[in-house]
Amino acid sequence: MSDIRLFTNPFMKTSLVSYQLSHHANVAMVVVSDSGNEMRRIMKPAGMPGGQKGLNKLFWDGTRADGNKVAVGRYRILLYEHNQVCYSSYWFRLGG
């Protein structure tokens, strides 16, 4: 995984991550709160959009796993390729 870029919109509570894969790979994006709680996990299987060789993008709409919007606060995105952390974002603020 390379060329990882994170784009956040704190007012709309959304984030977009783009990245390059040199080969098809299982990818997971995990969003955690500043207290360490997992808010959302988005899985993309190898060969499918998000897990394909080349440029990929994953969008997080600011919701938790249960579909409710996250609270105003600080969050971090972790990207996994084949169950290994490849990227840990800086803390970013959503809302307010």
Short mmCIF file of N, CA and C in Angstrom, two decimals:
data_model
loop_
_atom_site.label_atom_id
_atom_site.label_comp_id
_atom_site.label_asym_id
_atom_site.label_seq_id
_atom_site.Cartn_x
_atom_site.Cartn_y
_atom_site.Cartn_z
N MET A 1 0.86 -1.16 0.00
CA MET A 1 0.00 0.00 0.00
C MET A 1 0.91 1.23 0.00
N SER A 2 0.60 2.19 -0.87
CA SER A 2 1.42 3.40 -0.97
C SER A 2 0.57 4.59 -1.38
N ASP A 3 1.20 5.76 -1.42
CA ASP A 3 0.53 7.00 -1.83
C ASP A 3 -0.79 7.21 -1.10
N ILE A 4 -0.77 7.03 0.21
CA ILE A 4 -1.99 7.14 1.02
C ILE A 4 -2.28 8.61 1.31
N ARG A 5 -3.51 9.02 1.06
CA ARG A 5 -3.93 10.40 1.31
C ARG A 5 -5.27 10.39 2.04
N LEU A 6 -5.37 11.25 3.03
CA LEU A 6 -6.60 11.37 3.81
C LEU A 6 -7.18 12.75 3.61
N PHE A 7 -8.45 12.81 3.26
CA PHE A 7 -9.17 14.06 3.08
C PHE A 7 -10.34 14.06 4.05
N THR A 8 -10.37 15.01 4.97
CA THR A 8 -11.46 15.08 5.94
C THR A 8 -12.26 16.35 5.73
N ASN A 9 -13.55 16.27 6.04
CA ASN A 9 -14.43 17.43 6.03
C ASN A 9 -15.06 17.50 7.41
N PRO A 10 -14.47 18.31 8.31
CA PRO A 10 -14.95 18.32 9.69
C PRO A 10 -16.38 18.83 9.85
N PHE A 11 -16.87 19.61 8.91
CA PHE A 11 -18.21 20.16 9.04
C PHE A 11 -19.28 19.19 8.55
N MET A 12 -18.92 18.36 7.58
CA MET A 12 -19.86 17.36 7.05
C MET A 12 -19.69 16.02 7.74
N LYS A 13 -18.67 15.90 8.61
CA LYS A 13 -18.36 14.63 9.30
C LYS A 13 -18.13 13.49 8.31
N THR A 14 -17.27 13.73 7.33
CA THR A 14 -16.92 12.70 6.36
C THR A 14 -15.42 12.66 6.15
N SER A 15 -14.94 11.52 5.66
CA SER A 15 -13.52 11.36 5.32
C SER A 15 -13.40 10.47 4.10
N LEU A 16 -12.38 10.76 3.30
CA LEU A 16 -12.07 9.96 2.12
C LEU A 16 -10.59 9.61 2.20
N VAL A 17 -10.27 8.34 1.98
CA VAL A 17 -8.89 7.89 1.94
C VAL A 17 -8.63 7.32 0.56
N SER A 18 -7.55 7.77 -0.08
CA SER A 18 -7.14 7.18 -1.35
C SER A 18 -5.78 6.53 -1.16
N TYR A 19 -5.53 5.46 -1.91
CA TYR A 19 -4.28 4.72 -1.77
C TYR A 19 -4.06 3.86 -3.02
N GLN A 20 -2.81 3.48 -3.22
CA GLN A 20 -2.41 2.60 -4.32
C GLN A 20 -2.09 1.22 -3.78
N LEU A 21 -2.51 0.21 -4.51
CA LEU A 21 -2.13 -1.17 -4.19
C LEU A 21 -1.31 -1.71 -5.36
N SER A 22 -0.21 -2.39 -5.06
CA SER A 22 0.62 -2.97 -6.11
C SER A 22 0.07 -4.32 -6.58
N HIS A 23 -0.90 -4.85 -5.85
CA HIS A 23 -1.53 -6.12 -6.17
C HIS A 23 -2.90 -6.15 -5.49
N HIS A 24 -3.77 -7.05 -5.92
CA HIS A 24 -5.05 -7.21 -5.23
C HIS A 24 -4.78 -7.59 -3.78
N ALA A 25 -5.54 -7.03 -2.85
CA ALA A 25 -5.32 -7.31 -1.42
C ALA A 25 -6.59 -7.10 -0.63
N ASN A 26 -6.75 -7.86 0.45
CA ASN A 26 -7.82 -7.61 1.41
C ASN A 26 -7.45 -6.35 2.17
N VAL A 27 -8.39 -5.41 2.24
CA VAL A 27 -8.14 -4.11 2.89
C VAL A 27 -9.24 -3.86 3.91
N ALA A 28 -8.85 -3.30 5.04
CA ALA A 28 -9.83 -2.88 6.05
C ALA A 28 -9.50 -1.46 6.47
N MET A 29 -10.53 -0.64 6.61
CA MET A 29 -10.38 0.70 7.17
C MET A 29 -11.11 0.70 8.51
N VAL A 30 -10.38 1.05 9.56
CA VAL A 30 -10.95 1.07 10.90
C VAL A 30 -10.87 2.49 11.43
N VAL A 31 -12.00 3.00 11.92
CA VAL A 31 -12.07 4.33 12.50
C VAL A 31 -12.17 4.17 14.01
N VAL A 32 -11.27 4.83 14.74
CA VAL A 32 -11.29 4.76 16.20
C VAL A 32 -11.42 6.17 16.79
N SER A 33 -12.05 6.22 17.95
CA SER A 33 -12.20 7.49 18.67
C SER A 33 -10.94 7.74 19.49
N ASP A 34 -10.81 8.95 20.02
CA ASP A 34 -9.62 9.26 20.83
C ASP A 34 -9.60 8.49 22.14
N SER A 35 -10.71 7.84 22.50
CA SER A 35 -10.72 6.98 23.69
C SER A 35 -10.37 5.53 23.33
N GLY A 36 -10.10 5.27 22.03
CA GLY A 36 -9.70 3.94 21.60
C GLY A 36 -10.83 3.03 21.17
N ASN A 37 -12.06 3.52 21.18
CA ASN A 37 -13.20 2.70 20.78
C ASN A 37 -13.31 2.63 19.27
N GLU A 38 -13.54 1.41 18.76
CA GLU A 38 -13.73 1.25 17.33
C GLU A 38 -15.12 1.76 16.97
N MET A 39 -15.17 2.72 16.06
CA MET A 39 -16.44 3.31 15.63
C MET A 39 -16.99 2.60 14.40
N ARG A 40 -16.09 2.22 13.48
CA ARG A 40 -16.54 1.61 12.22
C ARG A 40 -15.41 0.81 11.62
N ARG A 41 -15.75 -0.28 10.99
CA ARG A 41 -14.79 -1.12 10.26
C ARG A 41 -15.39 -1.37 8.88
N ILE A 42 -14.65 -1.01 7.85
CA ILE A 42 -15.09 -1.21 6.47
C ILE A 42 -14.11 -2.18 5.82
N MET A 43 -14.62 -3.31 5.35
CA MET A 43 -13.79 -4.36 4.76
C MET A 43 -13.98 -4.39 3.24
N LYS A 44 -12.86 -4.55 2.53
CA LYS A 44 -12.89 -4.67 1.07
C LYS A 44 -12.06 -5.89 0.67
N PRO A 45 -12.69 -6.89 0.03
CA PRO A 45 -11.97 -8.10 -0.34
C PRO A 45 -11.05 -7.87 -1.55
N ALA A 46 -9.99 -8.65 -1.63
CA ALA A 46 -9.04 -8.59 -2.73
C ALA A 46 -9.77 -8.75 -4.06
N GLY A 47 -9.41 -7.89 -5.02
CA GLY A 47 -9.99 -7.97 -6.36
C GLY A 47 -11.28 -7.18 -6.54
N MET A 48 -11.89 -6.74 -5.45
CA MET A 48 -13.12 -5.94 -5.52
C MET A 48 -12.75 -4.47 -5.33
N PRO A 49 -13.64 -3.52 -5.70
CA PRO A 49 -13.32 -2.11 -5.48
C PRO A 49 -12.90 -1.87 -4.03
N GLY A 50 -11.77 -1.19 -3.86
CA GLY A 50 -11.18 -0.98 -2.54
C GLY A 50 -10.06 -1.95 -2.26
N GLY A 51 -10.04 -3.07 -2.98
CA GLY A 51 -9.01 -4.08 -2.81
C GLY A 51 -8.35 -4.48 -4.12
N GLN A 52 -8.49 -3.60 -5.13
CA GLN A 52 -7.94 -3.89 -6.45
C GLN A 52 -6.56 -3.27 -6.64
N LYS A 53 -5.77 -3.90 -7.50
CA LYS A 53 -4.48 -3.33 -7.88
C LYS A 53 -4.71 -1.96 -8.49
N GLY A 54 -3.90 -0.97 -8.10
CA GLY A 54 -4.03 0.39 -8.62
C GLY A 54 -4.63 1.32 -7.59
N LEU A 55 -5.22 2.42 -8.08
CA LEU A 55 -5.80 3.45 -7.20
C LEU A 55 -7.12 2.97 -6.61
N ASN A 56 -7.27 3.16 -5.30
CA ASN A 56 -8.50 2.82 -4.58
C ASN A 56 -8.90 3.98 -3.68
N LYS A 57 -10.19 4.05 -3.39
CA LYS A 57 -10.72 5.07 -2.49
C LYS A 57 -11.73 4.44 -1.54
N LEU A 58 -11.65 4.84 -0.29
CA LEU A 58 -12.64 4.42 0.71
C LEU A 58 -13.24 5.66 1.33
N PHE A 59 -14.56 5.66 1.47
CA PHE A 59 -15.29 6.80 2.02
C PHE A 59 -15.89 6.40 3.35
N TRP A 60 -15.75 7.27 4.33
CA TRP A 60 -16.41 7.07 5.63
C TRP A 60 -17.39 8.22 5.81
N ASP A 61 -18.65 7.89 6.03
CA ASP A 61 -19.72 8.88 6.11
C ASP A 61 -19.95 9.42 7.52
N GLY A 62 -19.05 9.13 8.45
CA GLY A 62 -19.18 9.66 9.80
C GLY A 62 -20.15 8.89 10.67
N THR A 63 -20.49 7.66 10.26
CA THR A 63 -21.40 6.86 11.07
C THR A 63 -20.65 5.74 11.79
N ARG A 64 -21.23 5.32 12.90
CA ARG A 64 -20.73 4.16 13.64
C ARG A 64 -21.23 2.89 12.96
N ALA A 65 -20.80 1.76 13.47
CA ALA A 65 -21.22 0.47 12.93
C ALA A 65 -22.74 0.30 13.00
N ASP A 66 -23.39 0.92 13.99
CA ASP A 66 -24.85 0.79 14.14
C ASP A 66 -25.64 1.75 13.24
N GLY A 67 -24.92 2.57 12.43
CA GLY A 67 -25.58 3.48 11.51
C GLY A 67 -25.82 4.87 12.05
N ASN A 68 -25.64 5.08 13.35
CA ASN A 68 -25.81 6.41 13.93
C ASN A 68 -24.56 7.26 13.71
N LYS A 69 -24.74 8.57 13.61
CA LYS A 69 -23.62 9.49 13.42
C LYS A 69 -22.75 9.50 14.67
N VAL A 70 -21.43 9.65 14.44
CA VAL A 70 -20.51 9.77 15.58
C VAL A 70 -20.67 11.14 16.21
N ALA A 71 -20.26 11.25 17.46
CA ALA A 71 -20.31 12.52 18.17
C ALA A 71 -19.18 13.43 17.69
N VAL A 72 -19.31 14.71 17.96
CA VAL A 72 -18.22 15.64 17.71
C VAL A 72 -17.01 15.16 18.50
N GLY A 73 -15.87 15.09 17.86
CA GLY A 73 -14.69 14.61 18.57
C GLY A 73 -13.52 14.36 17.66
N ARG A 74 -12.49 13.71 18.22
CA ARG A 74 -11.27 13.40 17.48
C ARG A 74 -11.27 11.92 17.10
N TYR A 75 -10.85 11.66 15.86
CA TYR A 75 -10.85 10.31 15.32
C TYR A 75 -9.55 10.04 14.57
N ARG A 76 -9.27 8.75 14.40
CA ARG A 76 -8.09 8.30 13.67
C ARG A 76 -8.54 7.17 12.75
N ILE A 77 -7.94 7.11 11.57
CA ILE A 77 -8.22 6.02 10.63
C ILE A 77 -6.99 5.13 10.54
N LEU A 78 -7.23 3.83 10.65
CA LEU A 78 -6.18 2.82 10.46
C LEU A 78 -6.52 2.04 9.19
N LEU A 79 -5.52 1.83 8.33
CA LEU A 79 -5.70 1.00 7.15
C LEU A 79 -4.90 -0.28 7.31
N TYR A 80 -5.55 -1.39 7.04
CA TYR A 80 -4.92 -2.70 7.12
C TYR A 80 -4.88 -3.32 5.73
N GLU A 81 -3.76 -3.95 5.41
CA GLU A 81 -3.64 -4.75 4.20
C GLU A 81 -3.25 -6.15 4.66
N HIS A 82 -4.06 -7.13 4.34
CA HIS A 82 -3.84 -8.52 4.78
C HIS A 82 -3.56 -8.58 6.28
N ASN A 83 -4.41 -7.92 7.07
CA ASN A 83 -4.38 -7.95 8.54
C ASN A 83 -3.16 -7.28 9.18
N GLN A 84 -2.41 -6.49 8.43
CA GLN A 84 -1.29 -5.74 9.00
C GLN A 84 -1.55 -4.25 8.82
N VAL A 85 -1.31 -3.48 9.88
CA VAL A 85 -1.51 -2.03 9.80
C VAL A 85 -0.50 -1.45 8.81
N CYS A 86 -1.01 -0.73 7.82
CA CYS A 86 -0.16 -0.08 6.82
C CYS A 86 -0.17 1.43 6.98
N TYR A 87 -1.16 1.95 7.70
CA TYR A 87 -1.30 3.39 7.81
C TYR A 87 -2.10 3.72 9.06
N SER A 88 -1.63 4.72 9.77
CA SER A 88 -2.35 5.27 10.92
C SER A 88 -2.38 6.77 10.74
N SER A 89 -3.55 7.33 10.58
CA SER A 89 -3.67 8.77 10.31
C SER A 89 -3.36 9.58 11.56
N TYR A 90 -3.18 10.86 11.35
CA TYR A 90 -3.14 11.80 12.45
C TYR A 90 -4.54 11.89 13.05
N TRP A 91 -4.66 12.43 14.25
CA TRP A 91 -5.98 12.65 14.85
C TRP A 91 -6.64 13.79 14.10
N PHE A 92 -7.87 13.63 13.70
CA PHE A 92 -8.60 14.71 13.04
C PHE A 92 -9.93 14.91 13.75
N ARG A 93 -10.43 16.11 13.67
CA ARG A 93 -11.65 16.49 14.37
C ARG A 93 -12.82 16.47 13.40
N LEU A 94 -13.93 15.90 13.85
CA LEU A 94 -15.16 15.93 13.08
C LEU A 94 -16.22 16.69 13.87
N GLY A 95 -16.91 17.58 13.20
CA GLY A 95 -17.98 18.35 13.81
C GLY A 95 -17.48 19.52 14.63
N GLY A 96 -18.37 20.46 14.84
CA GLY A 96 -18.11 21.60 15.69
C GLY A 96 -16.96 22.40 15.42
#
